[in-house]
Amino acid sequence: MGSIDVNPYALMFSMKTVNRWTDNVNANLLGSAKTAYKSMDIYFGGGLNTVTYRPGTNERLGINGAENSINVDHTTISFKQGDIVQSTIKTHLAIQGEGFFVVEDASTGNRLFTRNGEFHVDTNGFVRTQEGLFVLNTDNTRAKVSSADGESIDSLDPFHLPVIAAGSKLAIATFADLQALKFNNKFGSQYYDSSTYAIPTILDYDDNALSASTTIYSKKLEASNVNTAKQITELSVSKNLFEALTKQFLVYLNNVDTALSMIR
């Protein structure tokens, strides 16, 4: 009979961690089809180490046991640049470099930030996202194509797309700490909320402070930055690890049953 000196709680905790890893991989694979989706990276930590002591003296033997469980230490959003792909729609914009488009949720008035430039013009001339959020200018006005400006959507300069008044230009937000941004719960993983730790600096797209590191392209979109080959490999590894942990747990249960039958 094998040893039953196994911590079932550590096994179950590790299985839960692997499940979370699998969920993260699946989310990234689904996100790979979304415009400007940024992948989530997951980092693991260990459980408690075990230390062997000299019997009766409480002196260490100098042998440390490896962790008998794993846990998710933290996750980060990878803001690596996605590929710039061609589009045929003039209101589709892509950011090459740092920065986010600034959009407004009309129902709350909250500003959100996105790399997804899959915009369209509504019947009132406002430039909006697929989800209906308003694209904002540097002066916090809603970007709009107006006949009063003497321009139509087909004739607009792609770098002055949302002009509605002199001095009003497309807003681009930058952040000192990108990891302080969080996915927006209402509109999903292509939109980010700011916080007290993620305060945006609002610039226009041709500001000198921005132009050196950022280019805005018309008729282009930024693809997801998900490395699908890496995610598929991780999916296979997580599956194998979960199966191995399950087998350990089943062996533990079998040994417990055997020990109980001997006692009876």
Short mmCIF file of C-alpha atoms in Angstrom, two decimals:
data_model
loop_
_atom_site.label_atom_id
_atom_site.label_comp_id
_atom_site.label_asym_id
_atom_site.label_seq_id
_atom_site.Cartn_x
_atom_site.Cartn_y
_atom_site.Cartn_z
CA MET A 1 0.00 0.00 0.00
CA GLY A 2 1.34 3.47 -0.89
CA SER A 3 1.70 6.28 1.57
CA ILE A 4 -1.36 8.40 2.34
CA ASP A 5 0.83 11.27 3.55
CA VAL A 6 -0.66 13.60 0.96
CA ASN A 7 -2.31 16.92 1.59
CA PRO A 8 -5.65 16.69 -0.25
CA TYR A 9 -6.34 20.37 0.33
CA ALA A 10 -3.08 21.29 -1.42
CA LEU A 11 -4.07 19.08 -4.34
CA MET A 12 -7.51 20.65 -4.62
CA PHE A 13 -6.01 24.13 -4.32
CA SER A 14 -3.58 23.33 -7.14
CA MET A 15 -6.40 21.95 -9.28
CA LYS A 16 -8.33 25.18 -8.75
CA THR A 17 -5.24 27.16 -9.80
CA VAL A 18 -4.84 25.10 -12.97
CA ASN A 19 -8.52 25.68 -13.73
CA ARG A 20 -7.91 29.41 -13.47
CA TRP A 21 -4.92 29.07 -15.79
CA THR A 22 -7.08 27.22 -18.33
CA ASP A 23 -9.76 29.93 -18.08
CA ASN A 24 -7.11 32.57 -18.76
CA VAL A 25 -5.82 30.71 -21.82
CA ASN A 26 -9.34 30.26 -23.18
CA ALA A 27 -10.06 33.98 -22.67
CA ASN A 28 -6.90 34.88 -24.59
CA LEU A 29 -7.76 32.52 -27.44
CA LEU A 30 -11.24 34.04 -27.72
CA GLY A 31 -9.74 37.52 -27.50
CA SER A 32 -7.34 36.79 -30.36
CA ALA A 33 -10.22 37.49 -32.78
CA LYS A 34 -11.01 40.88 -31.23
CA THR A 35 -9.61 44.18 -32.48
CA ALA A 36 -6.77 45.47 -30.27
CA TYR A 37 -7.39 42.87 -27.54
CA LYS A 38 -4.46 42.67 -25.13
CA SER A 39 -3.57 39.28 -23.72
CA MET A 40 -3.51 38.47 -20.04
CA ASP A 41 -0.32 36.93 -18.66
CA ILE A 42 -0.55 34.76 -15.56
CA TYR A 43 2.26 34.19 -13.05
CA PHE A 44 2.42 31.39 -10.52
CA GLY A 45 3.68 31.15 -6.96
CA GLY A 46 4.10 28.20 -4.61
CA GLY A 47 2.41 27.10 -1.46
CA LEU A 48 4.15 26.60 1.88
CA ASN A 49 7.53 24.90 1.84
CA THR A 50 8.07 21.92 4.10
CA VAL A 51 11.10 21.62 6.37
CA THR A 52 12.37 18.36 7.90
CA TYR A 53 13.48 18.59 11.54
CA ARG A 54 15.78 16.33 13.54
CA PRO A 55 13.51 14.05 15.64
CA GLY A 56 13.10 15.23 19.23
CA THR A 57 15.40 18.23 18.97
CA ASN A 58 13.55 20.57 16.62
CA GLU A 59 16.82 21.18 14.76
CA ARG A 60 16.66 21.39 11.03
CA LEU A 61 18.27 18.67 8.98
CA GLY A 62 18.97 21.14 6.21
CA ILE A 63 16.49 19.55 3.83
CA ASN A 64 13.74 21.74 2.45
CA GLY A 65 10.84 20.21 0.61
CA ALA A 66 9.48 21.85 -2.52
CA GLU A 67 6.06 23.47 -2.44
CA ASN A 68 3.25 20.95 -2.53
CA SER A 69 0.82 23.31 -4.21
CA ILE A 70 0.75 26.13 -6.75
CA ASN A 71 -1.23 29.34 -6.75
CA VAL A 72 -1.75 32.32 -9.02
CA ASP A 73 0.70 34.94 -7.80
CA HIS A 74 -0.59 37.72 -10.07
CA THR A 75 -1.79 38.54 -13.56
CA THR A 76 -0.79 41.35 -15.88
CA ILE A 77 -2.17 42.79 -19.10
CA SER A 78 0.36 42.60 -21.91
CA PHE A 79 0.28 45.93 -23.73
CA LYS A 80 2.63 44.83 -26.48
CA GLN A 81 1.83 46.28 -29.88
CA GLY A 82 -0.51 44.25 -32.08
CA ASP A 83 -0.04 44.02 -35.83
CA ILE A 84 -1.51 46.85 -37.91
CA VAL A 85 -3.90 45.41 -40.50
CA GLN A 86 -5.55 47.03 -43.49
CA SER A 87 -9.21 48.08 -43.56
CA THR A 88 -11.36 49.68 -46.24
CA ILE A 89 -13.32 51.93 -43.86
CA LYS A 90 -12.03 55.46 -43.34
CA THR A 91 -13.32 55.72 -39.77
CA HIS A 92 -11.26 52.71 -38.74
CA LEU A 93 -8.21 54.01 -36.89
CA ALA A 94 -5.18 52.20 -35.50
CA ILE A 95 -2.62 53.36 -32.96
CA GLN A 96 1.00 52.44 -33.61
CA GLY A 97 2.85 53.09 -30.37
CA GLU A 98 1.59 54.25 -27.01
CA GLY A 99 -1.78 55.74 -26.23
CA PHE A 100 -5.51 55.02 -26.10
CA PHE A 101 -8.58 56.52 -27.69
CA VAL A 102 -10.85 58.25 -25.19
CA VAL A 103 -14.55 57.29 -25.29
CA GLU A 104 -17.62 58.16 -23.25
CA ASP A 105 -20.37 55.96 -21.86
CA ALA A 106 -23.42 58.19 -22.41
CA SER A 107 -25.46 56.38 -19.75
CA THR A 108 -23.00 57.26 -16.97
CA GLY A 109 -20.83 60.02 -18.42
CA ASN A 110 -17.75 57.98 -17.54
CA ARG A 111 -14.65 58.14 -19.70
CA LEU A 112 -13.13 54.86 -20.82
CA PHE A 113 -9.98 54.09 -22.79
CA THR A 114 -9.50 51.72 -25.68
CA ARG A 115 -7.08 50.71 -28.43
CA ASN A 116 -9.99 49.50 -30.56
CA GLY A 117 -10.43 52.05 -33.35
CA GLU A 118 -13.28 50.25 -35.12
CA PHE A 119 -15.39 53.42 -35.28
CA HIS A 120 -18.41 54.41 -37.33
CA VAL A 121 -20.48 57.57 -37.82
CA ASP A 122 -24.07 57.47 -36.57
CA THR A 123 -27.08 59.16 -38.20
CA ASN A 124 -26.39 62.36 -36.26
CA GLY A 125 -22.78 62.53 -37.41
CA PHE A 126 -21.20 61.40 -34.11
CA VAL A 127 -18.18 59.12 -34.25
CA ARG A 128 -18.91 56.07 -32.10
CA THR A 129 -17.56 52.66 -31.19
CA GLN A 130 -19.23 49.38 -32.08
CA GLU A 131 -20.76 49.38 -28.60
CA GLY A 132 -22.18 52.87 -29.12
CA LEU A 133 -19.71 54.79 -26.97
CA PHE A 134 -18.90 58.33 -28.13
CA VAL A 135 -15.35 59.08 -29.25
CA LEU A 136 -14.03 62.20 -27.51
CA ASN A 137 -11.87 65.14 -28.52
CA THR A 138 -9.22 66.83 -26.42
CA ASP A 139 -11.75 69.37 -25.14
CA ASN A 140 -14.06 66.55 -23.98
CA THR A 141 -16.57 67.23 -26.77
CA ARG A 142 -17.97 64.31 -28.71
CA ALA A 143 -16.28 63.76 -32.05
CA LYS A 144 -18.70 64.62 -34.83
CA VAL A 145 -18.78 64.95 -38.59
CA SER A 146 -20.97 67.95 -39.36
CA SER A 147 -22.12 69.37 -42.68
CA ALA A 148 -21.59 72.79 -41.10
CA ASP A 149 -17.87 72.10 -41.28
CA GLY A 150 -18.18 71.77 -45.04
CA GLU A 151 -16.80 68.23 -44.87
CA SER A 152 -18.23 64.81 -45.52
CA ILE A 153 -16.99 61.55 -44.11
CA ASP A 154 -15.40 60.67 -47.47
CA SER A 155 -13.45 63.90 -47.76
CA LEU A 156 -12.13 64.18 -44.22
CA ASP A 157 -8.41 64.26 -43.67
CA PRO A 158 -7.77 60.97 -41.80
CA PHE A 159 -5.66 62.82 -39.24
CA HIS A 160 -8.41 65.34 -38.58
CA LEU A 161 -11.31 62.92 -38.64
CA PRO A 162 -13.38 64.19 -35.72
CA VAL A 163 -13.00 67.93 -36.21
CA ILE A 164 -16.13 69.82 -35.18
CA ALA A 165 -14.59 73.15 -34.24
CA ALA A 166 -11.28 74.93 -34.45
CA GLY A 167 -8.82 73.52 -31.93
CA SER A 168 -10.87 70.39 -31.28
CA LYS A 169 -8.82 67.30 -32.08
CA LEU A 170 -8.98 63.59 -31.45
CA ALA A 171 -7.94 62.83 -27.88
CA ILE A 172 -5.22 60.29 -27.15
CA ALA A 173 -4.62 59.27 -23.53
CA THR A 174 -1.32 58.06 -22.15
CA PHE A 175 -0.60 56.53 -18.75
CA ALA A 176 2.51 56.38 -16.60
CA ASP A 177 1.50 52.99 -15.17
CA LEU A 178 -0.36 50.79 -17.64
CA GLN A 179 -0.80 47.98 -15.11
CA ALA A 180 -3.04 50.24 -13.04
CA LEU A 181 -5.62 50.04 -15.84
CA LYS A 182 -8.40 47.50 -15.38
CA PHE A 183 -10.78 45.86 -17.80
CA ASN A 184 -14.17 47.53 -17.82
CA ASN A 185 -16.86 45.19 -16.47
CA LYS A 186 -19.65 46.65 -18.60
CA PHE A 187 -18.07 46.75 -22.05
CA GLY A 188 -15.47 44.02 -21.75
CA SER A 189 -11.79 43.46 -22.29
CA GLN A 190 -11.27 45.99 -25.11
CA TYR A 191 -12.07 48.89 -22.77
CA TYR A 192 -10.21 50.06 -19.68
CA ASP A 193 -11.10 52.03 -16.58
CA SER A 194 -8.72 54.56 -15.08
CA SER A 195 -8.19 54.82 -11.33
CA THR A 196 -6.38 56.88 -8.73
CA TYR A 197 -3.27 54.96 -9.83
CA ALA A 198 -3.99 55.32 -13.56
CA ILE A 199 -4.44 59.02 -14.26
CA PRO A 200 -4.51 59.78 -18.00
CA THR A 201 -2.53 62.48 -19.75
CA ILE A 202 -4.73 63.72 -22.60
CA LEU A 203 -2.91 64.78 -25.77
CA ASP A 204 -4.01 65.30 -29.34
CA TYR A 205 -2.67 62.95 -32.00
CA ASP A 206 -0.22 65.46 -33.47
CA ASP A 207 1.03 66.84 -30.15
CA ASN A 208 4.81 67.04 -30.00
CA ALA A 209 4.83 65.01 -26.79
CA LEU A 210 3.06 62.16 -28.58
CA SER A 211 4.17 62.23 -32.19
CA ALA A 212 7.65 60.82 -31.54
CA SER A 213 6.25 57.56 -30.17
CA THR A 214 2.79 57.29 -31.71
CA THR A 215 1.25 57.27 -35.16
CA ILE A 216 -2.47 57.20 -35.93
CA TYR A 217 -3.44 55.36 -39.11
CA SER A 218 -6.71 55.69 -41.00
CA LYS A 219 -8.25 52.68 -42.80
CA LYS A 220 -6.27 50.40 -40.53
CA LEU A 221 -6.92 48.49 -37.31
CA GLU A 222 -4.70 47.04 -34.62
CA ALA A 223 -4.99 43.27 -34.33
CA SER A 224 -4.87 41.39 -31.05
CA ASN A 225 -1.41 40.78 -29.62
CA VAL A 226 -2.25 37.23 -28.51
CA ASN A 227 0.37 34.63 -29.42
CA THR A 228 -2.02 31.81 -30.33
CA ALA A 229 0.73 29.19 -30.68
CA LYS A 230 1.91 29.94 -27.13
CA GLN A 231 -1.66 29.82 -25.80
CA ILE A 232 -2.36 26.45 -27.46
CA THR A 233 0.83 25.06 -25.90
CA GLU A 234 -0.21 26.37 -22.48
CA LEU A 235 -3.66 24.82 -22.94
CA SER A 236 -2.06 21.43 -23.55
CA VAL A 237 0.29 21.77 -20.56
CA SER A 238 -2.51 22.87 -18.22
CA LYS A 239 -4.66 19.94 -19.36
CA ASN A 240 -1.85 17.46 -18.65
CA LEU A 241 -1.13 19.03 -15.27
CA PHE A 242 -4.78 18.90 -14.25
CA GLU A 243 -4.96 15.22 -15.22
CA ALA A 244 -1.81 14.47 -13.18
CA LEU A 245 -3.22 16.24 -10.11
CA THR A 246 -6.52 14.39 -10.51
CA LYS A 247 -4.70 11.05 -10.60
CA GLN A 248 -2.81 11.95 -7.41
CA PHE A 249 -6.07 12.81 -5.71
CA LEU A 250 -7.69 9.55 -6.82
CA VAL A 251 -4.68 7.59 -5.54
CA TYR A 252 -4.99 9.39 -2.22
CA LEU A 253 -8.68 8.51 -1.96
CA ASN A 254 -7.95 4.88 -2.85
CA ASN A 255 -5.27 4.66 -0.16
CA VAL A 256 -7.63 6.16 2.41
CA ASP A 257 -10.29 3.58 1.50
CA THR A 258 -7.72 0.79 1.82
CA ALA A 259 -6.56 2.01 5.24
CA LEU A 260 -10.15 2.27 6.49
CA SER A 261 -10.95 -1.23 5.28
CA MET A 262 -7.98 -2.58 7.24
CA ILE A 263 -9.17 -0.85 10.40
CA ARG A 264 -12.63 -2.37 10.01
#
